[in-house]
PDB file of C-alpha atoms in Angstrom:
ATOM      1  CA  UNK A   8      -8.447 -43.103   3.487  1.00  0.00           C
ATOM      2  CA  UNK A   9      -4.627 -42.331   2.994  1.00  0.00           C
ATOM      3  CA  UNK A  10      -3.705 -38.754   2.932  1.00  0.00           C
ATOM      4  CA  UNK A  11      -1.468 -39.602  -0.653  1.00  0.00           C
ATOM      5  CA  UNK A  12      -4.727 -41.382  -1.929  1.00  0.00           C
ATOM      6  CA  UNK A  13      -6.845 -38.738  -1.290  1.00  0.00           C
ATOM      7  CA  UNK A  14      -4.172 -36.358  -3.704  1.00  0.00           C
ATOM      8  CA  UNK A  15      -3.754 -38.773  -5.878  1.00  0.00           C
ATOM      9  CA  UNK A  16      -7.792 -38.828  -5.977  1.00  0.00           C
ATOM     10  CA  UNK A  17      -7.885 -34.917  -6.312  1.00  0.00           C
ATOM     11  CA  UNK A  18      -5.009 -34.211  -8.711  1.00  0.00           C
ATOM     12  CA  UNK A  19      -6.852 -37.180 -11.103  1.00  0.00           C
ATOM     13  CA  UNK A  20     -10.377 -35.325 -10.860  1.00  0.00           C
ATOM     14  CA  UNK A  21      -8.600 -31.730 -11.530  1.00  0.00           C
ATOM     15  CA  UNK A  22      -6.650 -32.949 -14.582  1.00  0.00           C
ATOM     16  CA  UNK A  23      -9.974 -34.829 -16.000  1.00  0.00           C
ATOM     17  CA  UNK A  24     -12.014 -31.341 -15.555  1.00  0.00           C
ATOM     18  CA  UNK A  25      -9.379 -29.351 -17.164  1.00  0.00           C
ATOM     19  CA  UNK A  26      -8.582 -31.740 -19.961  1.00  0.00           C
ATOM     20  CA  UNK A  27     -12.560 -31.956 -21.222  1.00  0.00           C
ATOM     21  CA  UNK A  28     -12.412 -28.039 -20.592  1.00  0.00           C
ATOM     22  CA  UNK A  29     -10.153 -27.661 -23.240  1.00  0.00           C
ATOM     23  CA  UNK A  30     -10.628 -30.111 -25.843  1.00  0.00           C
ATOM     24  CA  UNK A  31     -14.963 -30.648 -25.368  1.00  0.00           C
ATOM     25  CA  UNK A  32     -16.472 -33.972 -25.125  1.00  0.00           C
ATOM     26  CA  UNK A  33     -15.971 -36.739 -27.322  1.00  0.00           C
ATOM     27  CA  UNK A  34     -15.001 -40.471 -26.991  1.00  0.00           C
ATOM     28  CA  UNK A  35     -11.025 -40.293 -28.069  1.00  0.00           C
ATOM     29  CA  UNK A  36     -10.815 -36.908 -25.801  1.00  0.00           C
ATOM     30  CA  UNK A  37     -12.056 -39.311 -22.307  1.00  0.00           C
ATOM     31  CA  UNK A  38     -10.041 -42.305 -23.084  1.00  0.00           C
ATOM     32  CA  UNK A  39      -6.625 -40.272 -23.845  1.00  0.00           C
ATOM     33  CA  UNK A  40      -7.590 -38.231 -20.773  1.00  0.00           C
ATOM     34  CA  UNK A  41      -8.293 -40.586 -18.613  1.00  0.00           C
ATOM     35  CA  UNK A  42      -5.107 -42.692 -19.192  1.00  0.00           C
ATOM     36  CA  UNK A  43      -3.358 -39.785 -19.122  1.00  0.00           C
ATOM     37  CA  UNK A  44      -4.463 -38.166 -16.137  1.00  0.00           C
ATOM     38  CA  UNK A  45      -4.337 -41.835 -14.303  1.00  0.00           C
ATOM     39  CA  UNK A  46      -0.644 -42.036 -15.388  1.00  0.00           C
ATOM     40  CA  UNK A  47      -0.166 -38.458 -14.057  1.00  0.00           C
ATOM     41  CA  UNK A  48      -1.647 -38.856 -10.427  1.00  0.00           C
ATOM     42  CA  UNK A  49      -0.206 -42.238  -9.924  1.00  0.00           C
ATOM     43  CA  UNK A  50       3.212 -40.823 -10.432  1.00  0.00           C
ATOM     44  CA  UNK A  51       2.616 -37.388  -8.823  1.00  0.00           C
ATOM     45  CA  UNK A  52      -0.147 -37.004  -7.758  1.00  0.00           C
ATOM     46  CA  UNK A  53       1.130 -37.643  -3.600  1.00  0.00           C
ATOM     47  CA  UNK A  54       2.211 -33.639  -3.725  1.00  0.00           C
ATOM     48  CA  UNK A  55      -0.914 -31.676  -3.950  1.00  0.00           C
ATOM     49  CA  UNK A  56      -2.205 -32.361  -0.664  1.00  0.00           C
ATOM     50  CA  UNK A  57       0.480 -32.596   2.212  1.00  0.00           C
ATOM     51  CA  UNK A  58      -1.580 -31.795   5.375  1.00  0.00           C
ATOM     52  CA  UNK A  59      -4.604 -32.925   6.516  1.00  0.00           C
ATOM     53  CA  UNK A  60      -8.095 -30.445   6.516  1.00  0.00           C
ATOM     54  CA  UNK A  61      -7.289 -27.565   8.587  1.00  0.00           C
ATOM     55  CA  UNK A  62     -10.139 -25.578  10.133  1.00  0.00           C
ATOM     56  CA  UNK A  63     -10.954 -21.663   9.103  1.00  0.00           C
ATOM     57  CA  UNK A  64     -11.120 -22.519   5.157  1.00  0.00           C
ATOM     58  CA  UNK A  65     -14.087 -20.115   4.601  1.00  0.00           C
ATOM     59  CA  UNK A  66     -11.508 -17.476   6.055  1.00  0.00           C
ATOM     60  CA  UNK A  67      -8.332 -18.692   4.168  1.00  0.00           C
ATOM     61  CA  UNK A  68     -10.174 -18.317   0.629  1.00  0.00           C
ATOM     62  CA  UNK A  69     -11.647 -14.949   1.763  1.00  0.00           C
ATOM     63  CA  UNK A  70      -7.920 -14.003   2.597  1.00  0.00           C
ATOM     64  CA  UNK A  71      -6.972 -15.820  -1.062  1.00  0.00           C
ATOM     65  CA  UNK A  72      -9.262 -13.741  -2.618  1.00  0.00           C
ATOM     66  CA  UNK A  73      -8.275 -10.530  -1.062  1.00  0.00           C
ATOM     67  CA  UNK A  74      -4.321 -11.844  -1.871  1.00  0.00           C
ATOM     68  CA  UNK A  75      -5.219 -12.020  -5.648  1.00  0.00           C
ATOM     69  CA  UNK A  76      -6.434  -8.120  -5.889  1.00  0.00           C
ATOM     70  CA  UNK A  77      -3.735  -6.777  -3.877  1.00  0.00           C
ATOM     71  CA  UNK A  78      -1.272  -8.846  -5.882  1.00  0.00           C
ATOM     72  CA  UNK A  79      -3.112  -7.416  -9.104  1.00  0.00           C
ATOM     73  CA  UNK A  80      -2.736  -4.099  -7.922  1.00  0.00           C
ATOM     74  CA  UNK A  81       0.906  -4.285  -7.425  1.00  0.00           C
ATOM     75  CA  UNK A  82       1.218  -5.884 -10.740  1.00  0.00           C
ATOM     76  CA  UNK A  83      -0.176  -3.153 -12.526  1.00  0.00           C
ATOM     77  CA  UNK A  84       2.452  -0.792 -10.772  1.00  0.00           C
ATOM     78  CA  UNK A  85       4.889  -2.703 -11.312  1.00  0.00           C
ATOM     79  CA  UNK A  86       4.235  -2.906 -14.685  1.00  0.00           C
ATOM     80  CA  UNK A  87       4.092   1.512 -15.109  1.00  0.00           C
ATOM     81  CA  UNK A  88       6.885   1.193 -13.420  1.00  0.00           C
ATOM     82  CA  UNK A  89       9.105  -0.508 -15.602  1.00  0.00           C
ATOM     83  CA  UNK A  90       7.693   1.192 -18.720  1.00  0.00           C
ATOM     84  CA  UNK A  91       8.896   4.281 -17.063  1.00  0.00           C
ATOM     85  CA  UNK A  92      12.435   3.451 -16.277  1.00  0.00           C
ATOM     86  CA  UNK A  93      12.450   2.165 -19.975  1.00  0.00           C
ATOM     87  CA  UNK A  94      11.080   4.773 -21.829  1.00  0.00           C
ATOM     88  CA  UNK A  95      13.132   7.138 -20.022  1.00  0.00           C
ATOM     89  CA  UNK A  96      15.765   8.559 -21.833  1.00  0.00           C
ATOM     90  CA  UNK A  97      18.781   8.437 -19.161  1.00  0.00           C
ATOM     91  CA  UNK A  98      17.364   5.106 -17.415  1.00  0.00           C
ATOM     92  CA  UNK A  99      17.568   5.955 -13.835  1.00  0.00           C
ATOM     93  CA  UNK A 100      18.346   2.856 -12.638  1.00  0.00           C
ATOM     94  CA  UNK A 101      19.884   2.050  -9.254  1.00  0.00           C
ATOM     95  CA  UNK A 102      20.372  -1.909  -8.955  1.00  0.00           C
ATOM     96  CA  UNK A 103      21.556  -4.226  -6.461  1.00  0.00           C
ATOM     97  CA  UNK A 104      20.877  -7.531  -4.511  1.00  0.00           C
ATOM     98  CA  UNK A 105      19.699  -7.232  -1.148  1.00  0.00           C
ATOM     99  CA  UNK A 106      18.712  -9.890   1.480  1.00  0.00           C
ATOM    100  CA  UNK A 107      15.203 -10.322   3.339  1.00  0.00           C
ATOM    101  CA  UNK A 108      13.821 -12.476   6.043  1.00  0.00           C
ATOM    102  CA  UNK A 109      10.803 -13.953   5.782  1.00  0.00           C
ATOM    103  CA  UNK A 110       8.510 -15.034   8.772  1.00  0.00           C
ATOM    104  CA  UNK A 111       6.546 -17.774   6.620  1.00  0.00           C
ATOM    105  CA  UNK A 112       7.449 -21.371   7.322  1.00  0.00           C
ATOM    106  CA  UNK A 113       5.759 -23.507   4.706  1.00  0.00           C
ATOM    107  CA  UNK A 114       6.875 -24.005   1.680  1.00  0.00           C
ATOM    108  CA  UNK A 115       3.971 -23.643  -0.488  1.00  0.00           C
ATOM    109  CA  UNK A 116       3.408 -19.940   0.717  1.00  0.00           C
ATOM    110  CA  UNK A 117       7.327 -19.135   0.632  1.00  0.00           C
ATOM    111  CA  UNK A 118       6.573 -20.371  -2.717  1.00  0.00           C
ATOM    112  CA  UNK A 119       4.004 -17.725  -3.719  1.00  0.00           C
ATOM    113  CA  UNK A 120       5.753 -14.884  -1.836  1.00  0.00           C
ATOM    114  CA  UNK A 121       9.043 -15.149  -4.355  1.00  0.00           C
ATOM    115  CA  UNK A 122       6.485 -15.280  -7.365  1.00  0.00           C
ATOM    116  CA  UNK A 123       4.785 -12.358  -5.970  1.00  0.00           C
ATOM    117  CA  UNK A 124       7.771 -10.888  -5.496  1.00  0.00           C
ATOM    118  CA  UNK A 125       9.265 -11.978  -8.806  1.00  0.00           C
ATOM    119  CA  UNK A 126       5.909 -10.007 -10.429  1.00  0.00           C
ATOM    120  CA  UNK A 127       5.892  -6.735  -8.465  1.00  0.00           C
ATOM    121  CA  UNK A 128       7.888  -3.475  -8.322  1.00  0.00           C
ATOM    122  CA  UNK A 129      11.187  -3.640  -9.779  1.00  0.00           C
ATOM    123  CA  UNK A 130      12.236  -6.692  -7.678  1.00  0.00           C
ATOM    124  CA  UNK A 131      13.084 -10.464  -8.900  1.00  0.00           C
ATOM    125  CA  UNK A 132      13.847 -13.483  -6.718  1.00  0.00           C
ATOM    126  CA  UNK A 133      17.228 -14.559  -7.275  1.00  0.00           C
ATOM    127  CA  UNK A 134      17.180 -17.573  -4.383  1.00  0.00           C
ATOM    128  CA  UNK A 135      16.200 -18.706  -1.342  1.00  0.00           C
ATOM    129  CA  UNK A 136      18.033 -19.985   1.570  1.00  0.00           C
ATOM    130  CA  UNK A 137      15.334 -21.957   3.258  1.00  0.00           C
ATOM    131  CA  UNK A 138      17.531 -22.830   6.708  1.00  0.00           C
ATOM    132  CA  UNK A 139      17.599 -18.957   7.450  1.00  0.00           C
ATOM    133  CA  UNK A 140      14.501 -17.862   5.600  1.00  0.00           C
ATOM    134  CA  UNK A 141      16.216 -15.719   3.515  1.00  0.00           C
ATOM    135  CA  UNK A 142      15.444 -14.240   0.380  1.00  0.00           C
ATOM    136  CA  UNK A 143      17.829 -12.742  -2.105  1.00  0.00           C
ATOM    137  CA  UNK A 144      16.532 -10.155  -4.201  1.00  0.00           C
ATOM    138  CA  UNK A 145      17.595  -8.355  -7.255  1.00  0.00           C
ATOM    139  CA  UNK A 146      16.373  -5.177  -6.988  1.00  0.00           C
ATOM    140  CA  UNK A 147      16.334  -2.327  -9.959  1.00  0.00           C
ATOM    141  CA  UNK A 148      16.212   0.526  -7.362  1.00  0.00           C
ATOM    142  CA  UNK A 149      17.535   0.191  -4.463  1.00  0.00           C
ATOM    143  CA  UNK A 150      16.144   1.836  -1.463  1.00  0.00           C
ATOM    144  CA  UNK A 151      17.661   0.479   1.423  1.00  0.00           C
ATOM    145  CA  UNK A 152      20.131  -2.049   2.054  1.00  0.00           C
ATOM    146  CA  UNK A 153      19.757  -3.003   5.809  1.00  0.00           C
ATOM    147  CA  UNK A 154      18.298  -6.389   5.948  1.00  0.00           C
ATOM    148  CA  UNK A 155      15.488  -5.070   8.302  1.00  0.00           C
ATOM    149  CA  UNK A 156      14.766  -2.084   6.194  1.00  0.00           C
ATOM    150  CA  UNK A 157      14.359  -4.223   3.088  1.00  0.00           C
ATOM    151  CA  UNK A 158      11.848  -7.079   4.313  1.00  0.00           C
ATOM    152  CA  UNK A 159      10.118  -3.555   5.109  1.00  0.00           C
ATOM    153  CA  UNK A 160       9.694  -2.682   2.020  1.00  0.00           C
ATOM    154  CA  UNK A 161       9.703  -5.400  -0.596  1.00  0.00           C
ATOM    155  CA  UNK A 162       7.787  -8.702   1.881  1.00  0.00           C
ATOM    156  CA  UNK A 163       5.823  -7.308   3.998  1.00  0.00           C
ATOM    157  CA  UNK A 164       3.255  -6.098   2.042  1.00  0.00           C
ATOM    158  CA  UNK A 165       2.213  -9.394   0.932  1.00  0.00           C
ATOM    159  CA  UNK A 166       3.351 -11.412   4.273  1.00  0.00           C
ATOM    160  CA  UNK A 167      -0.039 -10.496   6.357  1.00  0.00           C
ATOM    161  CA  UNK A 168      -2.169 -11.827   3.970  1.00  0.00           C
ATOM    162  CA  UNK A 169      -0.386 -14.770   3.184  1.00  0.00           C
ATOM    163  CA  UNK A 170      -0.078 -15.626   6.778  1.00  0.00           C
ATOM    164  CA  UNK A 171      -3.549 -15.555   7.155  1.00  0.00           C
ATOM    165  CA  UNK A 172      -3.923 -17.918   3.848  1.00  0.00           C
ATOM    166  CA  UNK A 173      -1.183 -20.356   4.866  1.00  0.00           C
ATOM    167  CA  UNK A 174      -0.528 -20.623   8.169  1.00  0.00           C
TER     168      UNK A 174
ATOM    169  CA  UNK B  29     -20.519  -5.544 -30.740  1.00  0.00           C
ATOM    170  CA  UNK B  30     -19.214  -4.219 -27.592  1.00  0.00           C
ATOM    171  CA  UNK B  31     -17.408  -7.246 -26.451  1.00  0.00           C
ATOM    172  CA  UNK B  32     -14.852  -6.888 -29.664  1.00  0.00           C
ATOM    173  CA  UNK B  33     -14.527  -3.414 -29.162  1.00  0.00           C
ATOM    174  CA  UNK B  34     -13.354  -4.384 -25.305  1.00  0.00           C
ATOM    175  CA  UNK B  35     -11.299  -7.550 -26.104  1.00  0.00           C
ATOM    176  CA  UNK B  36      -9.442  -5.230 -28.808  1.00  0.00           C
ATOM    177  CA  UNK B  37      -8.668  -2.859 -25.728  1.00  0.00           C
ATOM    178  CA  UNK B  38      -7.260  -5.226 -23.595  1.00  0.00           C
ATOM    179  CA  UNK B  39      -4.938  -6.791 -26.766  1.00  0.00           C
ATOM    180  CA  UNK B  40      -3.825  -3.051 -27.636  1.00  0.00           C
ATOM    181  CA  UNK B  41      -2.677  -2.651 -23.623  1.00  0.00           C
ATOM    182  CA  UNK B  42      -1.121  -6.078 -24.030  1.00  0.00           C
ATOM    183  CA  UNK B  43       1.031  -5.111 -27.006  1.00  0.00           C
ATOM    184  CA  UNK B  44       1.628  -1.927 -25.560  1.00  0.00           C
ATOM    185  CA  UNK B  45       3.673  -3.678 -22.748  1.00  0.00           C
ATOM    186  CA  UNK B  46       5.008  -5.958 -24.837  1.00  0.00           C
ATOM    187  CA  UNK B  47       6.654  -3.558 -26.406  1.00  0.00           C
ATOM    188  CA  UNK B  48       7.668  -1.834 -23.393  1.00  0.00           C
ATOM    189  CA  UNK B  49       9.509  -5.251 -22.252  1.00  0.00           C
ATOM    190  CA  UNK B  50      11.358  -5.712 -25.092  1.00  0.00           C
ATOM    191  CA  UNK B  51      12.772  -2.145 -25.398  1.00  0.00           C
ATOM    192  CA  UNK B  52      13.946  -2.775 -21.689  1.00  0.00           C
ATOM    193  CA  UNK B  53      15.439  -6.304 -22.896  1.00  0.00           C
ATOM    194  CA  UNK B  54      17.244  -4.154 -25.600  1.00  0.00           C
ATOM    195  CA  UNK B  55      18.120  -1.343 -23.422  1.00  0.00           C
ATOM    196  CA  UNK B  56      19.023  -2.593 -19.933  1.00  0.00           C
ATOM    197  CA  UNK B  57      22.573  -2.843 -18.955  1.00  0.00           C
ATOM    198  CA  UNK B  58      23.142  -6.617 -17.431  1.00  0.00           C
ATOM    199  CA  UNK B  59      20.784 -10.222 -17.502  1.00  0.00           C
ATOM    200  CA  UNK B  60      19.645  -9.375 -14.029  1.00  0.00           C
ATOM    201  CA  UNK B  61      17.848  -6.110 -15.318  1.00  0.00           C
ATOM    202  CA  UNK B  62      16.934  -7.279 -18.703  1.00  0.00           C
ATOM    203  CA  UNK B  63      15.033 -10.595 -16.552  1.00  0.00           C
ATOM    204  CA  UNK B  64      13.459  -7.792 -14.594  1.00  0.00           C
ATOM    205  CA  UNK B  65      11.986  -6.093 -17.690  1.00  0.00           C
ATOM    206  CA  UNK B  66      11.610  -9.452 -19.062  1.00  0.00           C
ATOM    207  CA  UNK B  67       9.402 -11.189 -16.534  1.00  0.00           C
ATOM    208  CA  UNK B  68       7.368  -8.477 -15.512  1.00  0.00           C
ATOM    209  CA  UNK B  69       6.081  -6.465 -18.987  1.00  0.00           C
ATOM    210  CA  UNK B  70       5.943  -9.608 -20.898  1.00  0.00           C
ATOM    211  CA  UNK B  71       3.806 -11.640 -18.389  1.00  0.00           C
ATOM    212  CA  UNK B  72       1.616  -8.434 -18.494  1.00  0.00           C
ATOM    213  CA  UNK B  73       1.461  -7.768 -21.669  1.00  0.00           C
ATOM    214  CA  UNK B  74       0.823 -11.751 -22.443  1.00  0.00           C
ATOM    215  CA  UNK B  75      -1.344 -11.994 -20.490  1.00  0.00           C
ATOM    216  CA  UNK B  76      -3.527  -8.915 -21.893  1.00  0.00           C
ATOM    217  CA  UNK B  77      -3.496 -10.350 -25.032  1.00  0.00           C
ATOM    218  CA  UNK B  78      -4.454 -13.509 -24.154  1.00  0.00           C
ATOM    219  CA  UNK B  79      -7.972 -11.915 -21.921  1.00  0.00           C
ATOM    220  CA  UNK B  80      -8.651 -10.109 -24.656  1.00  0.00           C
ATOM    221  CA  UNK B  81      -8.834 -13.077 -26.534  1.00  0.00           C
ATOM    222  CA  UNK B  82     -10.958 -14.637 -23.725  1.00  0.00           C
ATOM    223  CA  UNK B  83     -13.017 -11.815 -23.991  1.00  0.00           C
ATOM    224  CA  UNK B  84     -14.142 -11.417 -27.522  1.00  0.00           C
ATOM    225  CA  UNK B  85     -14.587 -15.744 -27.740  1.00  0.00           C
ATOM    226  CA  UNK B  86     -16.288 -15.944 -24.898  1.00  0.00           C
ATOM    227  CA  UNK B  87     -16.650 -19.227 -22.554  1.00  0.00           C
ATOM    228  CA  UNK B  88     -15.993 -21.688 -25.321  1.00  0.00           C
ATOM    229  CA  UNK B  89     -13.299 -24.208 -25.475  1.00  0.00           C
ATOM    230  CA  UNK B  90     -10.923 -21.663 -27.522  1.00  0.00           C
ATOM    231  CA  UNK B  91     -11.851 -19.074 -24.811  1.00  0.00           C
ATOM    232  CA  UNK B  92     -10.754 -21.953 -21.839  1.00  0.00           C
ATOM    233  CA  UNK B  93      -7.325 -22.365 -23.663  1.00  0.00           C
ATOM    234  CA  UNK B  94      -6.517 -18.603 -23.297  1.00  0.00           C
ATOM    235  CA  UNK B  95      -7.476 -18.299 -19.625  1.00  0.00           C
ATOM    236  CA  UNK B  96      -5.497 -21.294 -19.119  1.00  0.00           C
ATOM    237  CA  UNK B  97      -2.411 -19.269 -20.891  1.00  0.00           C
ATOM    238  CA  UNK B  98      -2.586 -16.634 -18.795  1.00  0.00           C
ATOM    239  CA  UNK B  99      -2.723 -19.179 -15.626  1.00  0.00           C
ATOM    240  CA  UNK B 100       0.170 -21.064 -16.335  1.00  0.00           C
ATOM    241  CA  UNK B 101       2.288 -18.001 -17.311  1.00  0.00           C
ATOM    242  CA  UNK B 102       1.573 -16.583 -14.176  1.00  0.00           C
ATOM    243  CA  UNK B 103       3.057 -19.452 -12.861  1.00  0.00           C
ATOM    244  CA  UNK B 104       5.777 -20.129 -14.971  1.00  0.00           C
ATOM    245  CA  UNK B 105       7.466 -17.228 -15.573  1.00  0.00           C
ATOM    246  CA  UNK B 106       8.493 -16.165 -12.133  1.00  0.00           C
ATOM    247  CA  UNK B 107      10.078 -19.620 -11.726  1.00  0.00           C
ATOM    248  CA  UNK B 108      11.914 -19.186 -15.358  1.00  0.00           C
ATOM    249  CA  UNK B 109      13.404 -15.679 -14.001  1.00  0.00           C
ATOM    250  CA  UNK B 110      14.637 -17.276 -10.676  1.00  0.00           C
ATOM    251  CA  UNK B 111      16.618 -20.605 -12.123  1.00  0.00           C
ATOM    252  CA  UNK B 112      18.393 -18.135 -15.324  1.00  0.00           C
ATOM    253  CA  UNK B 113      19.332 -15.202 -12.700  1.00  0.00           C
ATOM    254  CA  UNK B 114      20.764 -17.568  -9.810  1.00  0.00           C
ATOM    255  CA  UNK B 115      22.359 -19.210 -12.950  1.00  0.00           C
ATOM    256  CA  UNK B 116      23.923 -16.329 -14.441  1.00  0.00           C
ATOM    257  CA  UNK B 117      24.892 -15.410 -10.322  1.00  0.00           C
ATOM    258  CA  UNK B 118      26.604 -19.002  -9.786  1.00  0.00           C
ATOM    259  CA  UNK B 119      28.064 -18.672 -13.567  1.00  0.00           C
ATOM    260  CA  UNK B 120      29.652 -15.582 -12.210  1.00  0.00           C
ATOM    261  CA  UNK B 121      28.481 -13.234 -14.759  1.00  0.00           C
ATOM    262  CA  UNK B 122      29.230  -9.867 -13.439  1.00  0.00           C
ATOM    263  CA  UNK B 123      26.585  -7.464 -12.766  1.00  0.00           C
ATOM    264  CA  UNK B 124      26.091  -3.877 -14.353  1.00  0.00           C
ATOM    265  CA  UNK B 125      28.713  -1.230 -12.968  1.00  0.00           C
ATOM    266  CA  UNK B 126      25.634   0.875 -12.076  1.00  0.00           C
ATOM    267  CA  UNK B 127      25.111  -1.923  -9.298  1.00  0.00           C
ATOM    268  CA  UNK B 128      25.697  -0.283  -5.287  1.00  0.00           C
ATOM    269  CA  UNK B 129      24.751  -3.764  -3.482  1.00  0.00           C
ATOM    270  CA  UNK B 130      25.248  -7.538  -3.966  1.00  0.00           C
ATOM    271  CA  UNK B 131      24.432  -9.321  -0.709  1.00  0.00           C
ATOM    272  CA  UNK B 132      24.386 -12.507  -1.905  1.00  0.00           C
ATOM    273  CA  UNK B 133      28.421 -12.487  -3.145  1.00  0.00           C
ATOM    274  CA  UNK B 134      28.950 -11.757   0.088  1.00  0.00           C
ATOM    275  CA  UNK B 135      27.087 -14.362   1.559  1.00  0.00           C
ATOM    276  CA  UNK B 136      28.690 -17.115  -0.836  1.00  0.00           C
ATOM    277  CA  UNK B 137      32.048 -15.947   0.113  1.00  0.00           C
ATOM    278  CA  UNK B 138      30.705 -16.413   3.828  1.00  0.00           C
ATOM    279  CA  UNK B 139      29.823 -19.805   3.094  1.00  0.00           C
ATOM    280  CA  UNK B 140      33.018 -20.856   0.545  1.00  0.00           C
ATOM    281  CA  UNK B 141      35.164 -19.931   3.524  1.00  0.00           C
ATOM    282  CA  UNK B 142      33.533 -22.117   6.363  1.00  0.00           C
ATOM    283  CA  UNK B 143      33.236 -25.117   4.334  1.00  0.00           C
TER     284      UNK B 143
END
């Protein structure tokens, strides 16, 4: 079997699950669903899967797992953090955009990284130059602005584990 | 009982950082910061409202649509603060005068020259 068939196959069988999770059985509910969801994995349904089973996948979702609690974690200081700089009276605020590198090569976990980083403290994705695997990054307090110091400090905190997810 | 008492927690810490986002949408300086307060307190607090929700209805198909919220905000709303701030960068909307660093000016420049 075709890798895109095998997607296509997947991306159906996840849109069928979630559809009857929502709306509950009931004979209008599977026929919309299923038309729909056939429509939706004929057309683009090819993206899901890209490469073929890699080995270690007990490992990867241990490392996913681990990923989503540190990624919580952050969130909630990102979150004090901002509540802090905006309840403060003289907002000490210090912004800029700076530049990282990132060592991850495929695009799915580059992907993740920028929403991580998009969701932590003080600093938002602005683009990506994927040639260089670059990064820019609007940051509300700027620590550092050496390109080395800054992939430091904002990527690398999530990079190990998503290495070990991704790659 | 107990599970409304929780679910009401987690809706009062949602609306707390609700609130918290949009006094930094109101009181940050330029779109870059107000995205920053935007993105992160909102998806929070949206996201606490929406568990608590989860929480007090319980695995049901009302109690599906709210984790399903909170999943595709997660997703979405990172990707909605990247496409408006390179935007605003590419529409040339100058940042805050507070600002000590903009690498990627200088890196257009860069690239406006060589081409």
């Amino acid at each position: 079997m075709s890798l895109a068939v095998k997607s296509k196959i997947v991306v159906f069988v996840l849109a069928i699950v979630v559809w009857l999770a929502l709306t509950g059985l009931g004979l209008q509910e599977i026929i919309a669903g299923v038309l729909v969801a056939a429509i939706v994995s004929l057309t683009a349904g090819h993206f899901l899967i890209t490469t073929h089973k890699q080995k270690h996948m007990l490992h990867r979702w241990l490392y996913a797992v681990l990923y989503f609690f540190k990624f919580l974690w952050e969130m909630m200081k990102a979150n004090l953090h901002v509540a802090y700089i905006v309840a403060h009276p003289m907002l000490p605020i210090k912004p800029g955009i700076v530049k990282i590198k990132t060592k991850l090569t495929k695009d799915a976990a580059i992907t993740v990284l920028t929403n991580s980083i998009t969701l932590t403290p003080g600093t938002l994705t602005v683009d990506v130059n994927e040639e260089k695997k670059e990064i820019y990054i609007h940051w509300i307090d700027v620590k550092a602005t050496g390109i080395d110091e800054c992939s430091k400090e904002i990527g690398a905190r999530f990079e190990s584990t998503l290495t070990e997810v991704f790659e | 009982m107990i599970r409304e008492t929780i679910g009401m927690v987690f809706i009062f810490i949602g609306i707390a950082f609700d609130f918290f986002g949009v006094l930094g949408l109101v009181r940050l300086p330029d779109v870059y910061n107000r995205l920053q307060a935007a993105t992160k307190c909102v998806t929070f607090g949206s996201a606490g409202i929406l568990f608590g929700t989860f929480i007090i209805q319980g695995f049901n198909s009302f109690g599906f649509k709210a984790l399903i919220g909170i999943t595709f905000i997660f997703l979405t709303s990172p990707v909605a603060a990247h496409a408006i701030s390179r935007a605003a960068h590419r529409a040339r909307i100058p940042l805050a005068k507070e600002t000590i660093v903009d690498e990627y000016e200088k890196d257009k420049e860069l690239k406006e020259q060589t081409t």
